[in-house]
PDB file of C-alpha atoms and ligand atoms in Angstrom:
ATOM      1  CA  MET B   1      -0.364  -0.214   0.141  1.00 60.00           C
ATOM      2  CA  SER B   2       1.518   3.373  -1.188  1.00 81.00           C
ATOM      3  CA  ASN B   3       2.338   5.732   1.963  1.00 93.00           C
ATOM      4  CA  ARG B   4       0.970   9.045   0.024  1.00 98.00           C
ATOM      5  CA  ILE B   5      -1.244  11.096   1.847  1.00 98.00           C
ATOM      6  CA  ARG B   6      -4.525  10.259   0.446  1.00 98.00           C
ATOM      7  CA  VAL B   7      -6.114  14.050   0.061  1.00 98.00           C
ATOM      8  CA  ALA B   8      -9.670  15.265  -1.066  1.00 98.00           C
ATOM      9  CA  VAL B   9     -10.251  18.775  -2.247  1.00 98.00           C
ATOM     10  CA  LEU B  10     -13.641  20.239  -1.684  1.00 98.00           C
ATOM     11  CA  GLY B  11     -14.456  23.133  -3.965  1.00 98.00           C
ATOM     12  CA  ALA B  12     -12.611  21.547  -6.264  1.00 98.00           C
ATOM     13  CA  GLN B  13     -14.029  23.408  -9.474  1.00 98.00           C
ATOM     14  CA  GLY B  14     -13.648  26.913  -8.111  1.00 98.00           C
ATOM     15  CA  ARG B  15     -10.622  29.277  -8.444  1.00 98.00           C
ATOM     16  CA  MET B  16      -8.434  28.221  -5.485  1.00 98.00           C
ATOM     17  CA  GLY B  17      -9.815  24.440  -5.484  1.00 98.00           C
ATOM     18  CA  SER B  18      -8.783  23.863  -9.147  1.00 98.00           C
ATOM     19  CA  GLU B  19      -5.293  25.029  -8.258  1.00 98.00           C
ATOM     20  CA  ALA B  20      -5.232  22.600  -4.955  1.00 98.00           C
ATOM     21  CA  VAL B  21      -6.285  19.584  -7.333  1.00 98.00           C
ATOM     22  CA  ARG B  22      -3.248  20.461  -9.730  1.00 98.00           C
ATOM     23  CA  ALA B  23      -0.876  21.174  -6.624  1.00 98.00           C
ATOM     24  CA  VAL B  24      -1.785  17.919  -4.953  1.00 98.00           C
ATOM     25  CA  GLU B  25      -1.467  15.841  -7.997  1.00 98.00           C
ATOM     26  CA  ALA B  26       1.754  16.955  -8.836  1.00 98.00           C
ATOM     27  CA  ALA B  27       3.228  16.508  -5.072  1.00 98.00           C
ATOM     28  CA  ASP B  28       5.243  13.233  -4.992  1.00 98.00           C
ATOM     29  CA  ASP B  29       3.922  12.459  -1.376  1.00 98.00           C
ATOM     30  CA  MET B  30       0.270  12.815  -1.926  1.00 98.00           C
ATOM     31  CA  GLU B  31      -2.516  11.355  -4.203  1.00 98.00           C
ATOM     32  CA  LEU B  32      -5.686  12.923  -4.976  1.00 98.00           C
ATOM     33  CA  SER B  33      -8.509  10.656  -3.217  1.00 98.00           C
ATOM     34  CA  ALA B  34     -11.485  12.850  -4.347  1.00 98.00           C
ATOM     35  CA  ALA B  35     -12.415  16.217  -5.979  1.00 98.00           C
ATOM     36  CA  VAL B  36     -15.609  17.220  -4.844  1.00 98.00           C
ATOM     37  CA  ASP B  37     -17.922  20.432  -5.684  1.00 98.00           C
ATOM     38  CA  ARG B  38     -21.233  21.607  -4.880  1.00 96.00           C
ATOM     39  CA  ASP B  39     -23.997  19.201  -4.704  1.00 92.00           C
ATOM     40  CA  ASP B  40     -21.362  15.963  -4.879  1.00 97.00           C
ATOM     41  CA  SER B  41     -22.008  13.655  -2.057  1.00 97.00           C
ATOM     42  CA  LEU B  42     -19.298  13.720   0.708  1.00 98.00           C
ATOM     43  CA  ASP B  43     -19.391   9.973   0.898  1.00 97.00           C
ATOM     44  CA  ALA B  44     -16.762  10.164  -1.997  1.00 98.00           C
ATOM     45  CA  LEU B  45     -14.302  11.156   0.580  1.00 98.00           C
ATOM     46  CA  THR B  46     -14.770   7.835   3.136  1.00 98.00           C
ATOM     47  CA  ARG B  47     -15.039   5.605   0.116  1.00 98.00           C
ATOM     48  CA  ALA B  48     -11.750   6.815  -1.420  1.00 98.00           C
ATOM     49  CA  GLY B  49     -10.068   6.295   2.060  1.00 98.00           C
ATOM     50  CA  THR B  50      -9.276  10.356   2.484  1.00 98.00           C
ATOM     51  CA  GLN B  51      -6.781  11.176   5.272  1.00 98.00           C
ATOM     52  CA  VAL B  52      -6.754  14.862   4.579  1.00 98.00           C
ATOM     53  CA  ALA B  53      -9.595  16.829   3.086  1.00 98.00           C
ATOM     54  CA  VAL B  54      -8.511  20.638   1.859  1.00 99.00           C
ATOM     55  CA  ASP B  55     -11.675  23.127   2.094  1.00 98.00           C
ATOM     56  CA  LEU B  56     -11.895  25.750  -0.520  1.00 98.00           C
ATOM     57  CA  THR B  57     -15.397  26.442  -0.916  1.00 98.00           C
ATOM     58  CA  HIS B  58     -17.720  28.918   0.571  1.00 97.00           C
ATOM     59  CA  PRO B  59     -18.530  30.625   3.966  1.00 96.00           C
ATOM     60  CA  ASP B  60     -21.865  28.913   4.036  1.00 96.00           C
ATOM     61  CA  ALA B  61     -20.719  25.369   3.107  1.00 97.00           C
ATOM     62  CA  VAL B  62     -17.345  24.850   5.314  1.00 98.00           C
ATOM     63  CA  LEU B  63     -19.052  24.012   8.349  1.00 98.00           C
ATOM     64  CA  GLY B  64     -20.999  21.372   7.216  1.00 98.00           C
ATOM     65  CA  ASN B  65     -18.153  19.621   5.426  1.00 98.00           C
ATOM     66  CA  LEU B  66     -15.908  20.286   8.234  1.00 98.00           C
ATOM     67  CA  GLU B  67     -18.420  18.551  10.386  1.00 98.00           C
ATOM     68  CA  PHE B  68     -18.577  15.506   8.267  1.00 98.00           C
ATOM     69  CA  CYS B  69     -14.921  14.931   7.915  1.00 98.00           C
ATOM     70  CA  VAL B  70     -14.208  15.360  11.762  1.00 98.00           C
ATOM     71  CA  ARG B  71     -16.721  13.022  12.638  1.00 98.00           C
ATOM     72  CA  SER B  72     -15.367  10.659   9.917  1.00 98.00           C
ATOM     73  CA  GLY B  73     -11.666  10.954  11.280  1.00 98.00           C
ATOM     74  CA  ILE B  74     -10.491  13.183   8.284  1.00 98.00           C
ATOM     75  CA  HIS B  75      -8.186  15.979   9.083  1.00 98.00           C
ATOM     76  CA  GLY B  76      -8.902  19.281   7.467  1.00 98.00           C
ATOM     77  CA  VAL B  77      -6.844  21.799   5.838  1.00 98.00           C
ATOM     78  CA  VAL B  78      -9.155  24.894   5.758  1.00 98.00           C
ATOM     79  CA  GLY B  79      -8.491  28.097   3.375  1.00 98.00           C
ATOM     80  CA  THR B  80     -12.226  29.185   3.380  1.00 98.00           C
ATOM     81  CA  THR B  81     -13.071  32.209   5.375  1.00 95.00           C
ATOM     82  CA  GLY B  82     -15.976  33.465   7.483  1.00 92.00           C
ATOM     83  CA  TRP B  83     -14.704  32.312  10.827  1.00 94.00           C
ATOM     84  CA  THR B  84     -16.317  34.127  13.925  1.00 93.00           C
ATOM     85  CA  ASP B  85     -15.683  32.811  17.556  1.00 93.00           C
ATOM     86  CA  GLU B  86     -18.699  30.822  17.504  1.00 97.00           C
ATOM     87  CA  ARG B  87     -17.846  28.847  14.350  1.00 97.00           C
ATOM     88  CA  LEU B  88     -14.488  28.216  15.819  1.00 97.00           C
ATOM     89  CA  ALA B  89     -15.943  26.724  19.187  1.00 98.00           C
ATOM     90  CA  ARG B  90     -18.122  24.269  17.302  1.00 98.00           C
ATOM     91  CA  VAL B  91     -15.431  23.064  15.564  1.00 98.00           C
ATOM     92  CA  ARG B  92     -13.523  22.563  18.765  1.00 98.00           C
ATOM     93  CA  GLY B  93     -16.372  20.846  19.835  1.00 98.00           C
ATOM     94  CA  TRP B  94     -16.542  18.241  17.315  1.00 98.00           C
ATOM     95  CA  LEU B  95     -12.658  17.808  17.823  1.00 98.00           C
ATOM     96  CA  ALA B  96     -13.278  16.880  21.351  1.00 98.00           C
ATOM     97  CA  ASP B  97     -15.398  13.678  20.279  1.00 97.00           C
ATOM     98  CA  SER B  98     -12.459  12.862  17.808  1.00 98.00           C
ATOM     99  CA  PRO B  99      -9.027  13.662  19.752  1.00 97.00           C
ATOM    100  CA  GLU B 100      -6.812  12.564  16.967  1.00 98.00           C
ATOM    101  CA  THR B 101      -8.193  14.298  14.302  1.00 98.00           C
ATOM    102  CA  GLY B 102      -6.676  17.787  13.210  1.00 98.00           C
ATOM    103  CA  VAL B 103      -8.191  20.749  11.648  1.00 98.00           C
ATOM    104  CA  LEU B 104      -5.824  23.821  10.529  1.00 98.00           C
ATOM    105  CA  ILE B 105      -7.650  27.040   9.548  1.00 98.00           C
ATOM    106  CA  ALA B 106      -5.428  29.347   7.390  1.00 98.00           C
ATOM    107  CA  PRO B 107      -6.676  32.706   6.876  1.00 97.00           C
ATOM    108  CA  ASN B 108      -3.994  33.008   4.182  1.00 98.00           C
ATOM    109  CA  PHE B 109      -1.482  30.124   2.752  1.00 98.00           C
ATOM    110  CA  GLY B 110       0.712  32.789   1.117  1.00 98.00           C
ATOM    111  CA  ILE B 111       4.103  32.669   2.833  1.00 97.00           C
ATOM    112  CA  GLY B 112       4.566  36.410   2.273  1.00 98.00           C
ATOM    113  CA  ALA B 113       0.981  37.043   3.679  1.00 98.00           C
ATOM    114  CA  VAL B 114       1.757  35.077   7.153  1.00 98.00           C
ATOM    115  CA  LEU B 115       5.040  37.235   7.115  1.00 98.00           C
ATOM    116  CA  THR B 116       3.125  40.388   6.733  1.00 98.00           C
ATOM    117  CA  MET B 117       0.629  39.646   9.466  1.00 98.00           C
ATOM    118  CA  ARG B 118       3.847  38.796  11.548  1.00 97.00           C
ATOM    119  CA  PHE B 119       5.437  41.880  11.004  1.00 98.00           C
ATOM    120  CA  ALA B 120       2.206  43.922  11.427  1.00 98.00           C
ATOM    121  CA  GLN B 121       1.980  42.247  14.609  1.00 98.00           C
ATOM    122  CA  GLN B 122       5.668  43.644  15.600  1.00 98.00           C
ATOM    123  CA  ALA B 123       5.368  46.917  14.433  1.00 98.00           C
ATOM    124  CA  ALA B 124       1.838  47.661  15.820  1.00 98.00           C
ATOM    125  CA  ARG B 125       3.052  49.200  19.127  1.00 98.00           C
ATOM    126  CA  PHE B 126       5.631  51.699  17.843  1.00 98.00           C
ATOM    127  CA  PHE B 127       2.710  53.549  16.065  1.00 98.00           C
ATOM    128  CA  GLU B 128       0.135  55.958  16.873  1.00 98.00           C
ATOM    129  CA  SER B 129      -1.886  54.825  14.003  1.00 98.00           C
ATOM    130  CA  ALA B 130      -2.814  51.575  12.101  1.00 98.00           C
ATOM    131  CA  GLU B 131      -5.245  50.698   9.670  1.00 99.00           C
ATOM    132  CA  VAL B 132      -5.456  48.058   6.895  1.00 99.00           C
ATOM    133  CA  VAL B 133      -6.386  48.034   3.164  1.00 99.00           C
ATOM    134  CA  GLU B 134      -7.280  44.932   1.457  1.00 98.00           C
ATOM    135  CA  LEU B 135      -7.911  44.646  -2.445  1.00 98.00           C
ATOM    136  CA  HIS B 136      -9.173  41.479  -4.268  1.00 98.00           C
ATOM    137  CA  HIS B 137     -11.299  40.405  -7.344  1.00 98.00           C
ATOM    138  CA  PRO B 138     -14.909  41.463  -7.538  1.00 98.00           C
ATOM    139  CA  ASN B 139     -15.902  37.637  -7.280  1.00 97.00           C
ATOM    140  CA  LYS B 140     -14.855  37.407  -3.491  1.00 97.00           C
ATOM    141  CA  ALA B 141     -17.920  36.622  -1.306  1.00 94.00           C
ATOM    142  CA  ASP B 142     -16.898  38.200   2.086  1.00 95.00           C
ATOM    143  CA  ALA B 143     -15.382  41.482   3.017  1.00 96.00           C
ATOM    144  CA  PRO B 144     -13.398  42.542   4.600  1.00 97.00           C
ATOM    145  CA  SER B 145     -11.191  39.532   3.623  1.00 97.00           C
ATOM    146  CA  GLY B 146     -10.210  36.989   6.593  1.00 97.00           C
ATOM    147  CA  THR B 147      -6.594  37.845   6.200  1.00 98.00           C
ATOM    148  CA  ALA B 148      -7.381  41.387   6.905  1.00 98.00           C
ATOM    149  CA  VAL B 149      -9.614  40.701   9.978  1.00 97.00           C
ATOM    150  CA  ARG B 150      -7.099  38.359  11.449  1.00 96.00           C
ATOM    151  CA  THR B 151      -4.096  41.240  10.710  1.00 98.00           C
ATOM    152  CA  ALA B 152      -6.355  43.694  12.578  1.00 98.00           C
ATOM    153  CA  ARG B 153      -6.917  41.663  15.394  1.00 97.00           C
ATOM    154  CA  LEU B 154      -3.030  40.730  15.685  1.00 97.00           C
ATOM    155  CA  ILE B 155      -2.503  44.572  15.622  1.00 98.00           C
ATOM    156  CA  ALA B 156      -5.001  45.381  17.972  1.00 98.00           C
ATOM    157  CA  GLN B 157      -3.890  42.571  20.372  1.00 98.00           C
ATOM    158  CA  ALA B 158      -0.204  43.802  20.142  1.00 98.00           C
ATOM    159  CA  ARG B 159      -1.513  47.429  21.106  1.00 98.00           C
ATOM    160  CA  GLN B 160      -3.379  46.254  24.180  1.00 98.00           C
ATOM    161  CA  ASP B 161      -0.554  44.092  25.382  1.00 98.00           C
ATOM    162  CA  ALA B 162       1.755  47.090  25.178  1.00 98.00           C
ATOM    163  CA  GLY B 163      -0.778  49.390  26.632  1.00 98.00           C
ATOM    164  CA  CYS B 164      -1.102  51.802  23.703  1.00 98.00           C
ATOM    165  CA  ALA B 165      -3.735  54.663  23.809  1.00 96.00           C
ATOM    166  CA  PRO B 166      -6.904  54.511  21.569  1.00 95.00           C
ATOM    167  CA  GLN B 167      -5.665  55.440  17.649  1.00 96.00           C
ATOM    168  CA  PRO B 168      -6.155  59.206  17.315  1.00 97.00           C
ATOM    169  CA  ASP B 169      -9.150  59.929  14.923  1.00 97.00           C
ATOM    170  CA  ALA B 170     -11.118  63.304  15.315  1.00 98.00           C
ATOM    171  CA  THR B 171     -13.877  62.074  12.895  1.00 98.00           C
ATOM    172  CA  SER B 172     -17.116  63.459  13.911  1.00 97.00           C
ATOM    173  CA  THR B 173     -19.370  63.174  10.837  1.00 98.00           C
ATOM    174  CA  ALA B 174     -18.776  60.551   8.182  1.00 97.00           C
ATOM    175  CA  LEU B 175     -20.973  58.674   5.071  1.00 98.00           C
ATOM    176  CA  ASP B 176     -21.619  55.017   6.365  1.00 96.00           C
ATOM    177  CA  GLY B 177     -18.397  52.852   5.505  1.00 96.00           C
ATOM    178  CA  ALA B 178     -16.072  55.976   4.890  1.00 98.00           C
ATOM    179  CA  ARG B 179     -13.987  54.813   7.827  1.00 98.00           C
ATOM    180  CA  GLY B 180     -13.954  51.193   6.842  1.00 98.00           C
ATOM    181  CA  ALA B 181     -14.948  48.491   9.137  1.00 98.00           C
ATOM    182  CA  ASP B 182     -14.037  48.713  12.909  1.00 97.00           C
ATOM    183  CA  VAL B 183     -12.250  45.408  13.859  1.00 97.00           C
ATOM    184  CA  ASP B 184     -11.464  46.192  17.648  1.00 97.00           C
ATOM    185  CA  GLY B 185     -10.056  49.476  16.927  1.00 97.00           C
ATOM    186  CA  VAL B 186      -8.538  48.938  13.899  1.00 98.00           C
ATOM    187  CA  PRO B 187     -10.022  50.445  10.741  1.00 98.00           C
ATOM    188  CA  VAL B 188     -10.562  47.876   7.754  1.00 98.00           C
ATOM    189  CA  HIS B 189     -11.023  48.987   4.456  1.00 98.00           C
ATOM    190  CA  ALA B 190     -11.945  46.565   1.507  1.00 98.00           C
ATOM    191  CA  VAL B 191     -11.464  47.327  -2.189  1.00 98.00           C
ATOM    192  CA  ARG B 192     -13.095  45.140  -4.876  1.00 98.00           C
ATOM    193  CA  LEU B 193     -11.420  45.684  -8.308  1.00 98.00           C
ATOM    194  CA  ARG B 194     -11.523  43.414 -11.636  1.00 98.00           C
ATOM    195  CA  GLY B 195      -7.812  42.563 -12.426  1.00 98.00           C
ATOM    196  CA  LEU B 196      -7.097  42.274  -8.783  1.00 98.00           C
ATOM    197  CA  VAL B 197      -6.223  38.596  -7.027  1.00 98.00           C
ATOM    198  CA  ALA B 198      -5.453  39.321  -3.381  1.00 98.00           C
ATOM    199  CA  HIS B 199      -3.540  42.002  -2.080  1.00 98.00           C
ATOM    200  CA  GLN B 200      -3.092  43.903   1.738  1.00 98.00           C
ATOM    201  CA  GLU B 201      -1.517  47.126   2.910  1.00 98.00           C
ATOM    202  CA  VAL B 202      -0.886  47.635   6.448  1.00 99.00           C
ATOM    203  CA  LEU B 203      -0.178  51.328   7.050  1.00 99.00           C
ATOM    204  CA  PHE B 204       1.379  52.337  10.425  1.00 99.00           C
ATOM    205  CA  GLY B 205       1.850  56.340  11.204  1.00 98.00           C
ATOM    206  CA  ASP B 206       3.394  58.328  13.587  1.00 98.00           C
ATOM    207  CA  GLU B 207       4.811  61.885  13.884  1.00 97.00           C
ATOM    208  CA  GLY B 208       6.454  62.659  10.414  1.00 98.00           C
ATOM    209  CA  GLU B 209       6.750  58.918   9.338  1.00 98.00           C
ATOM    210  CA  ILE B 210       4.819  56.280   7.736  1.00 98.00           C
ATOM    211  CA  LEU B 211       5.604  52.414   7.581  1.00 98.00           C
ATOM    212  CA  THR B 212       3.797  50.296   4.683  1.00 98.00           C
ATOM    213  CA  ILE B 213       3.735  46.781   4.847  1.00 98.00           C
ATOM    214  CA  ARG B 214       2.133  45.329   1.577  1.00 98.00           C
ATOM    215  CA  HIS B 215       1.774  42.229  -0.029  1.00 98.00           C
ATOM    216  CA  ASP B 216       0.484  40.949  -3.140  1.00 98.00           C
ATOM    217  CA  SER B 217      -0.528  37.305  -4.419  1.00 98.00           C
ATOM    218  CA  MET B 218      -0.373  37.506  -8.260  1.00 98.00           C
ATOM    219  CA  ASN B 219      -1.812  34.480  -8.956  1.00 98.00           C
ATOM    220  CA  ARG B 220      -3.433  31.362  -6.991  1.00 98.00           C
ATOM    221  CA  GLY B 221      -0.370  29.246  -7.271  1.00 98.00           C
ATOM    222  CA  SER B 222       1.088  31.521  -4.863  1.00 98.00           C
ATOM    223  CA  PHE B 223      -1.059  29.882  -1.930  1.00 98.00           C
ATOM    224  CA  MET B 224      -0.181  26.294  -2.889  1.00 98.00           C
ATOM    225  CA  PRO B 225       3.152  25.739  -1.111  1.00 98.00           C
ATOM    226  CA  GLY B 226       1.267  26.637   2.182  1.00 98.00           C
ATOM    227  CA  VAL B 227      -1.477  24.333   1.302  1.00 98.00           C
ATOM    228  CA  LEU B 228       0.929  21.563   0.900  1.00 98.00           C
ATOM    229  CA  LEU B 229       2.406  22.588   4.189  1.00 98.00           C
ATOM    230  CA  GLY B 230      -0.744  22.168   5.713  1.00 98.00           C
ATOM    231  CA  VAL B 231      -1.659  18.891   4.339  1.00 98.00           C
ATOM    232  CA  ARG B 232       1.653  17.390   5.427  1.00 98.00           C
ATOM    233  CA  ARG B 233       1.461  18.870   8.834  1.00 98.00           C
ATOM    234  CA  ILE B 234      -2.164  18.387   9.878  1.00 98.00           C
ATOM    235  CA  GLY B 235      -1.800  14.629  10.601  1.00 98.00           C
ATOM    236  CA  THR B 236       0.495  15.246  13.183  1.00 97.00           C
ATOM    237  CA  ALA B 237      -1.606  18.139  14.897  1.00 98.00           C
ATOM    238  CA  PRO B 238      -4.504  17.044  16.720  1.00 98.00           C
ATOM    239  CA  GLY B 239      -6.998  19.600  17.641  1.00 98.00           C
ATOM    240  CA  LEU B 240      -7.584  23.092  16.065  1.00 98.00           C
ATOM    241  CA  THR B 241      -4.541  24.966  14.741  1.00 98.00           C
ATOM    242  CA  VAL B 242      -5.447  28.686  13.424  1.00 97.00           C
ATOM    243  CA  GLY B 243      -2.877  30.254  11.574  1.00 97.00           C
ATOM    244  CA  LEU B 244      -0.175  28.680   9.000  1.00 97.00           C
ATOM    245  CA  GLU B 245       2.259  30.291  10.937  1.00 96.00           C
ATOM    246  CA  ASN B 246       1.914  27.399  13.533  1.00 96.00           C
ATOM    247  CA  PHE B 247       3.498  25.398  10.912  1.00 96.00           C
ATOM    248  CA  LEU B 248       5.635  27.550   8.803  1.00 93.00           C
ATOM    249  CA  PHE B 249       7.816  29.118  11.911  1.00 89.00           C
ATOM    250  CA  ASP B 250       8.139  25.551  13.194  1.00 73.00           C
ATOM    251  CA  GLU B 251       9.243  24.052   9.860  1.00 64.00           C
ATOM    252  CA  GLN B 252      11.957  26.709   9.500  1.00 58.00           C
ATOM    253  CA  GLY B 253      13.323  27.140  12.684  1.00 50.00           C
ATOM    254  CA  LEU B 254      12.270  30.647  13.152  1.00 51.00           C
ATOM    255  CA  SER B 255      11.889  32.372  16.510  1.00 50.00           C
ATOM    256  CA  ASP B 256       8.049  32.802  17.173  1.00 49.00           C
ATOM    257  CA  GLU B 257       8.653  36.165  18.778  1.00 50.00           C
ATOM    258  CA  PRO B 258       6.517  37.825  19.250  1.00 45.00           C
ATOM    259  CA  GLU B 259       3.685  35.414  20.651  1.00 42.00           C
ATOM    260  CA  ALA B 260       2.164  33.582  17.394  1.00 40.00           C
ATOM    261  CA  SER B 261      -1.295  32.960  17.049  1.00 41.00           C
ATOM    262  CA  GLY B 262      -2.126  30.795  19.510  1.00 40.00           C
ATOM    263  CA  ALA B 263      -5.683  32.269  20.731  1.00 37.00           C
ATOM    264  CA  PRO B 264      -7.711  32.805  17.940  1.00 39.00           C
ATOM    265  CA  GLY B 265     -10.618  35.186  18.105  1.00 39.00           C
ATOM    266  CA  ALA B 266     -13.714  35.964  16.175  1.00 39.00           C
ATOM    267  CA  GLY B 267     -13.245  36.481  12.621  1.00 42.00           C
ATOM    268  CA  ASP B 268      -9.990  34.640  12.302  1.00 48.00           C
ATOM    269  CA  GLY B 269      -9.887  33.834   8.660  1.00 52.00           C
TER     270      GLY B 269
HETATM  271  N1  NAI G   1      -6.928  30.895   3.002  1.00 92.85           N
HETATM  272  C1  NAI G   1      -6.228  31.116   1.737  1.00 92.85           C
HETATM  273  O1  NAI G   1      -5.215  31.213   1.339  1.00 92.85           O
HETATM  274  C2  NAI G   1      -7.322  31.554   0.610  1.00 92.85           C
HETATM  275  C3  NAI G   1      -8.620  31.518   0.843  1.00 92.85           C
HETATM  276  N2  NAI G   1      -9.762  31.648  -0.286  1.00 92.85           N
HETATM  277  C4  NAI G   1     -10.761  31.442   0.456  1.00 92.85           C
HETATM  278  O2  NAI G   1     -10.954  30.008  -0.266  1.00 92.85           O
HETATM  279  C5  NAI G   1     -12.780  30.174  -0.389  1.00 92.85           C
HETATM  280  C6  NAI G   1     -12.852  29.979  -2.161  1.00 92.85           C
HETATM  281  O3  NAI G   1     -12.226  30.990  -2.923  1.00 92.85           O
HETATM  282  P1  NAI G   1     -12.647  30.741  -4.290  1.00 92.85           P
HETATM  283  O4  NAI G   1     -11.589  29.488  -4.945  1.00 92.85           O
HETATM  284  O5  NAI G   1     -11.810  32.277  -4.934  1.00 92.85           O
HETATM  285  O6  NAI G   1     -13.761  30.485  -4.449  1.00 92.85           O
HETATM  286  P2  NAI G   1     -14.884  29.998  -5.940  1.00 92.85           P
HETATM  287  O7  NAI G   1     -16.304  30.598  -5.712  1.00 92.85           O
HETATM  288  O8  NAI G   1     -14.041  30.230  -7.260  1.00 92.85           O
HETATM  289  O9  NAI G   1     -14.647  28.441  -5.556  1.00 92.85           O
HETATM  290  C7  NAI G   1     -15.534  27.549  -4.475  1.00 92.85           C
HETATM  291  C8  NAI G   1     -15.881  26.540  -4.987  1.00 92.85           C
HETATM  292  O10 NAI G   1     -16.652  25.800  -3.986  1.00 92.85           O
HETATM  293  C9  NAI G   1     -17.780  25.047  -4.395  1.00 92.85           C
HETATM  294  N3  NAI G   1     -18.595  24.850  -3.593  1.00 92.85           N
HETATM  295  C10 NAI G   1     -19.609  25.667  -2.941  1.00 92.85           C
HETATM  296  N4  NAI G   1     -20.046  25.121  -2.042  1.00 92.85           N
HETATM  297  C11 NAI G   1     -19.641  23.612  -1.950  1.00 92.85           C
HETATM  298  C12 NAI G   1     -20.358  22.445  -1.051  1.00 92.85           C
HETATM  299  N5  NAI G   1     -20.755  22.427   0.011  1.00 92.85           N
HETATM  300  N6  NAI G   1     -19.376  21.329  -1.308  1.00 92.85           N
HETATM  301  C13 NAI G   1     -18.104  21.422  -1.960  1.00 92.85           C
HETATM  302  N7  NAI G   1     -17.966  22.458  -3.099  1.00 92.85           N
HETATM  303  C14 NAI G   1     -18.824  23.671  -2.962  1.00 92.85           C
HETATM  304  C15 NAI G   1     -18.206  26.055  -5.675  1.00 92.85           C
HETATM  305  O11 NAI G   1     -19.147  25.331  -6.544  1.00 92.85           O
HETATM  306  C16 NAI G   1     -16.949  26.308  -6.416  1.00 92.85           C
HETATM  307  O12 NAI G   1     -16.597  25.918  -7.314  1.00 92.85           O
HETATM  308  C17 NAI G   1     -13.432  31.469  -0.012  1.00 92.85           C
HETATM  309  O13 NAI G   1     -13.683  31.497   1.033  1.00 92.85           O
HETATM  310  C18 NAI G   1     -11.880  32.287   0.096  1.00 92.85           C
HETATM  311  O14 NAI G   1     -11.873  33.538   0.690  1.00 92.85           O
HETATM  312  C19 NAI G   1      -9.060  32.165  -1.331  1.00 92.85           C
HETATM  313  C20 NAI G   1      -7.836  32.316  -1.716  1.00 92.85           C
HETATM  314  C21 NAI G   1      -6.654  31.913  -0.772  1.00 92.85           C
HETATM  315  O1  LIG G   2     -11.187  35.386  -1.533  1.00 92.85           O
HETATM  316  C1  LIG G   2      -9.789  35.439  -1.768  1.00 92.85           C
HETATM  317  O2  LIG G   2      -9.310  35.286  -2.880  1.00 92.85           O
HETATM  318  C2  LIG G   2      -8.849  35.294  -0.828  1.00 92.85           C
HETATM  319  N1  LIG G   2      -9.391  35.012   0.183  1.00 92.85           N
HETATM  320  C3  LIG G   2      -8.492  34.742   1.870  1.00 92.85           C
HETATM  321  C4  LIG G   2      -9.007  35.661   2.589  1.00 92.85           C
HETATM  322  O3  LIG G   2     -10.320  36.091   2.928  1.00 92.85           O
HETATM  323  O4  LIG G   2      -8.339  36.275   3.416  1.00 92.85           O
HETATM  324  C5  LIG G   2      -7.356  35.135   1.366  1.00 92.85           C
HETATM  325  C6  LIG G   2      -6.746  35.702   0.367  1.00 92.85           C
HETATM  326  O5  LIG G   2      -6.832  37.020   0.723  1.00 92.85           O
HETATM  327  C7  LIG G   2      -7.469  35.549  -0.976  1.00 92.85           C
END
């Protein structure tokens, strides 16, 4: 019997899913057990002896898919967005009943995006002001992006840990949405524009200086090394892991300073 990891892709006909199917097929240590899209039965996963399911579907679909996988003892690697504290708690509940199963929820599989979040977390306490601007293709279902929400929450947490004051903002009248979404006190702005793939700028400002951290995913192939890393690692990481950094920094032997994302919060992806 082959010792390659048997991987199913959910959302296999989508922009990310079709790329993931190709990446799994091209990986020497994996084989594609099932390629499932809307209206296909999830029984195909168990019939095919799937060990890891990669979910790249839709916020409305991902919970049902994950419940099926966890209850079947299939590990999950999830890129689908739309996570809240309540949704994460449900996943933890299923995992409690299946203690050997692992689920990775990765707001962003891009290595540069993970680093952007880490650098933003490090910079956050040194600047009075911080805002996040995410820019995506107009077919995206959710706004702001899971990555932007996660970034803002990490910034807010770092500022709170350092005892920073609330950000200055004298706005007293504004059109709805003009100041973006408020994520724990960090404004997050979402642009939807034909021609874009997935981009983010984190802006920090203080007296006389601006720091901009920018990441651009130019195509969906950029996410695939992260997807494959998740597939390779999730079988030895029971329970819920939020954020690819938990596997990435480990793998590279990089220091995990400041504190990695251990404690996920609402909107973590
Ligand atoms: N974490 C990351 O690095 C990334 C995450 N994403 C996220 O992945 C998700 C998918 O993004 P795209 O591929 O751009 O969307 P898409 O709309 O191109 O693809 C989604 C696919 O899922 C299918 N689908 C819907 N419900 C399903 C179900 N119940 N079972 C199986 N398949 C189902 C759809 O028919 C479609 O083929 C989104 O939530 C997006 O934000 C996207 C890019 C990177
Ligand atoms: O829908 C997308 O395209 C992306 N979704 C993820 C998100 O919401 O953060 C990751 C990346 O930004 C691409």
